[in-house]
Coordinates of C-alpha atoms in Angstrom, one line a residue:
Chain A
Q29 CA 9.8 22.9 6.2
K30 CA 8.0 22.8 2.9
E31 CA 4.6 24.2 3.3
V32 CA 1.7 24.9 0.9
E33 CA -0.6 27.6 2.6
Q34 CA -4.5 28.3 1.7
N35 CA -7.2 30.6 3.6
S36 CA -9.1 28.0 5.5
G37 CA -12.4 30.2 4.8
P38 CA -15.3 29.9 4.7
L39 CA -15.5 31.7 1.2
S40 CA -19.1 32.4 0.6
V41 CA -20.4 33.6 -2.8
P42 CA -24.1 33.6 -4.6
E43 CA -24.9 31.1 -6.9
G44 CA -23.8 32.1 -10.7
A45 CA -21.0 34.0 -9.1
I46 CA -17.2 33.3 -9.7
A47 CA -15.2 31.6 -6.7
S48 CA -11.7 32.5 -6.6
L49 CA -9.5 30.0 -4.2
N50 CA -5.6 31.0 -3.4
C51 CA -2.7 29.0 -2.6
T52 CA 0.7 29.9 -2.0
Y53 CA 3.9 27.6 -1.4
S54 CA 7.1 27.7 0.1
D55 CA 9.1 25.1 -1.9
R56 CA 10.7 26.9 -5.1
G57 CA 11.5 23.3 -6.1
S58 CA 8.0 22.6 -6.7
Q59 CA 7.1 22.3 -10.5
S60 CA 3.5 20.7 -10.5
F61 CA 0.5 21.9 -8.9
F62 CA -3.1 20.4 -8.5
W63 CA -6.3 21.8 -6.9
Y64 CA -8.5 18.8 -5.5
R65 CA -12.0 19.1 -4.4
Q66 CA -13.4 17.3 -1.2
Y67 CA -16.6 16.9 0.1
S68 CA -17.0 16.2 3.9
G69 CA -15.9 12.8 4.6
K70 CA -15.2 11.8 1.2
S71 CA -11.5 11.3 -0.7
P72 CA -10.0 14.2 -2.3
E73 CA -11.1 14.0 -6.2
L74 CA -8.6 15.8 -8.8
I75 CA -10.2 18.7 -10.4
M76 CA -7.0 20.4 -12.1
S77 CA -3.3 20.2 -12.6
I78 CA -0.9 23.0 -13.9
Y79 CA 2.6 23.0 -14.5
S80 CA 3.9 25.8 -16.1
N81 CA 3.1 29.7 -15.4
G82 CA -0.1 31.3 -16.6
D83 CA -3.8 30.2 -17.1
K84 CA -5.2 26.7 -17.9
E85 CA -8.9 26.3 -18.5
D86 CA -11.0 23.8 -18.2
G87 CA -14.7 23.9 -18.5
R88 CA -15.9 26.2 -15.7
F89 CA -12.5 26.0 -13.6
T90 CA -9.3 28.0 -14.8
A91 CA -6.1 27.2 -12.6
Q92 CA -3.4 30.3 -12.5
L93 CA 0.2 29.5 -11.7
N94 CA 2.9 32.2 -11.3
K95 CA 5.9 30.6 -10.3
A96 CA 7.9 34.0 -9.4
S97 CA 5.7 35.0 -6.7
Q98 CA 4.8 31.0 -5.8
Y99 CA 1.4 31.6 -5.9
V100 CA -1.5 29.4 -7.7
S101 CA -5.0 29.9 -7.9
L102 CA -8.3 28.7 -8.5
L103 CA -10.9 30.2 -10.2
I104 CA -14.9 28.4 -10.3
R105 CA -17.0 30.6 -12.8
D106 CA -21.0 30.1 -12.4
S107 CA -20.6 28.3 -9.1
Q108 CA -23.3 26.2 -8.3
P109 CA -24.2 24.7 -4.8
S110 CA -22.7 21.4 -6.1
D111 CA -19.3 23.0 -5.9
S112 CA -19.5 23.7 -2.1
A113 CA -17.0 21.8 -1.1
T114 CA -13.4 22.1 0.5
Y115 CA -10.7 22.5 -2.0
L116 CA -7.0 21.6 -1.3
C117 CA -4.1 23.3 -3.5
A118 CA -1.1 20.5 -3.4
G119 CA 2.4 20.8 -4.9
N120 CA 4.9 18.3 -5.4
N121 CA 8.4 18.1 -4.0
A122 CA 11.7 16.8 -6.0
G123 CA 10.7 13.9 -5.6
N124 CA 6.9 12.2 -6.3
M125 CA 5.3 13.0 -3.0
L126 CA 2.5 16.1 -2.8
T127 CA 2.6 18.5 0.0
F128 CA -1.1 19.4 0.7
G129 CA -2.7 23.1 1.9
G130 CA -5.1 22.9 4.8
G131 CA -7.6 23.7 2.3
T132 CA -10.4 26.6 1.5
R133 CA -14.0 25.4 2.3
L134 CA -16.6 27.1 -0.3
M135 CA -19.6 27.7 0.2
V136 CA -22.3 28.5 -2.9
K137 CA -25.7 30.0 -1.6
P138 CA -28.3 29.1 -3.9
Chain B
E13 CA -13.6 5.5 -15.3
P14 CA -10.9 3.1 -13.1
E15 CA -10.6 4.0 -9.8
V16 CA -8.4 2.7 -6.4
T17 CA -10.4 0.5 -4.1
Q18 CA -10.1 0.2 -0.6
T19 CA -11.1 -2.2 2.1
P20 CA -12.4 -2.0 5.0
S21 CA -13.9 1.2 4.5
H22 CA -14.3 1.4 8.3
Q23 CA -12.2 -0.1 10.8
V24 CA -12.0 -0.6 14.5
T25 CA -8.9 -2.0 16.8
Q26 CA -7.9 -1.9 20.4
M27 CA -4.5 -0.2 21.0
G28 CA -1.8 -2.0 20.6
Q29 CA -3.4 -4.2 18.2
E30 CA -2.1 -4.6 14.4
V31 CA -4.2 -3.7 11.4
I32 CA -4.1 -4.3 7.8
L33 CA -5.2 -1.9 5.3
R34 CA -6.1 -2.8 1.7
C35 CA -5.9 -1.2 -1.5
V36 CA -6.3 -2.1 -5.1
P37 CA -4.6 0.6 -7.7
I38 CA -5.5 1.5 -11.3
S39 CA -4.2 -1.6 -13.2
N40 CA -1.8 0.8 -15.3
H41 CA -0.4 3.0 -12.7
L42 CA 3.1 2.7 -11.6
Y43 CA 3.4 4.8 -8.4
F44 CA 1.7 4.1 -5.2
Y45 CA 1.0 6.2 -2.0
W46 CA -0.7 6.1 1.5
Y47 CA -1.8 9.3 3.0
R48 CA -3.7 10.0 6.1
Q49 CA -6.2 12.7 7.0
I50 CA -7.1 13.0 11.1
L51 CA -10.3 14.9 11.6
G52 CA -10.1 18.5 10.4
Q53 CA -6.5 18.3 9.5
K54 CA -4.4 18.6 6.3
V55 CA -4.1 15.4 4.3
E56 CA -0.2 13.9 4.9
F57 CA 2.2 12.3 3.3
L58 CA 3.0 9.0 4.8
V59 CA 4.7 6.9 2.0
S60 CA 5.2 6.2 -1.7
F61 CA 6.2 3.3 -3.6
Y62 CA 7.5 2.3 -6.9
N63 CA 9.4 -0.4 -8.8
N64 CA 8.3 -2.8 -5.8
E65 CA 10.0 -0.8 -2.9
I66 CA 9.8 2.5 -1.2
S67 CA 10.5 5.4 -3.0
E68 CA 9.9 8.4 0.0
K69 CA 8.6 8.2 3.8
S70 CA 7.4 10.8 6.0
E71 CA 8.6 11.1 9.5
I72 CA 5.3 9.6 10.4
F73 CA 6.1 6.7 8.4
D74 CA 8.2 5.2 11.4
D75 CA 9.0 1.1 12.3
Q76 CA 5.2 0.6 13.4
F77 CA 4.1 1.2 9.9
S78 CA 5.0 -0.8 6.4
V79 CA 3.8 -1.4 3.2
E80 CA 3.5 -4.6 0.7
R81 CA 2.9 -5.4 -2.6
P82 CA 2.3 -9.1 -2.3
D83 CA 1.0 -9.5 -5.6
G84 CA 0.3 -7.9 -9.0
S85 CA -2.6 -6.0 -7.5
N86 CA -3.0 -5.1 -3.9
F87 CA -0.9 -2.6 -2.1
T88 CA -1.1 -2.8 1.6
L89 CA -0.4 -0.5 4.9
K90 CA 0.1 -2.1 8.2
I91 CA 0.4 -0.6 11.2
R92 CA 1.5 -2.8 14.0
S93 CA 0.8 -2.0 17.1
T94 CA -1.8 1.0 16.8
K95 CA -1.9 3.9 19.1
L96 CA -5.0 6.2 20.0
E97 CA -3.1 8.9 17.7
D98 CA -3.4 6.8 14.3
S99 CA -6.8 7.4 14.3
A100 CA -7.6 8.7 10.8
M101 CA -9.1 8.5 7.4
Y102 CA -5.9 6.6 5.5
F103 CA -6.2 7.0 1.7
C104 CA -4.6 5.1 -0.9
A105 CA -3.4 6.9 -4.3
S106 CA -2.1 5.9 -7.1
S107 CA -0.6 7.7 -10.4
E108 CA 0.6 6.6 -14.0
G109 CA 3.8 8.9 -13.5
A110 CA 6.1 10.9 -10.8
T111 CA 4.5 14.4 -11.5
R112 CA 0.9 13.5 -12.6
G113 CA -1.8 13.9 -10.1
Y114 CA -3.1 11.0 -8.1
T115 CA -6.6 9.0 -8.2
F116 CA -7.4 8.3 -4.3
G117 CA -9.6 5.5 -2.9
S118 CA -12.7 6.1 -1.2
G119 CA -10.6 5.9 2.4
T120 CA -10.4 3.6 5.3
R121 CA -11.6 5.0 8.6
L122 CA -9.3 3.7 11.3
T123 CA -10.7 4.3 14.9
V124 CA -8.2 3.1 17.2
V125 CA -10.3 2.5 21.0

């Protein structure tokens, strides 16, 4: 069974702090990884993709991938209350379907 | 910004009835998907569709489910005989390439009573 695992949280951080979200995956064949943000009752929204080992930065977001450790992370700098949401990690399989983790709920307190 | 459009936003149906959920993917996207999310649970893959045929499907996507692209723009999911456990949010998604991230539609909340 190909799994993507996340701590469900909630992860609570003060406004302006760095939020660190983590994800592990079991399928060594997965090549592409994605972070989605999902507000309650809404659809997932793609915020970052990462395909190779190392860091990828986009504005306040940095995705990190370590294929040897089967580990993906997302850092959110200068966290804002509007960042409060559930963050979903997803990896692809040999085909093109994505396997999603259960999500980590992030709460940013003013 | 291009969007994936889903209709209806909410559908209530009686157990045993057929439902059709509709989606208009982004026009230049080639890959189409249906996912579902039962309240409080993971987003689960149902089926992927490429070049007018199913490319992958999950164990959830049994004989009561079917997909169709009846014209150049619409992509539909049919559930033939709904069960209580089919109650979920159903998301359509599309992507430009097999390894690219998806754009999700806003979802259809299906309630089976």
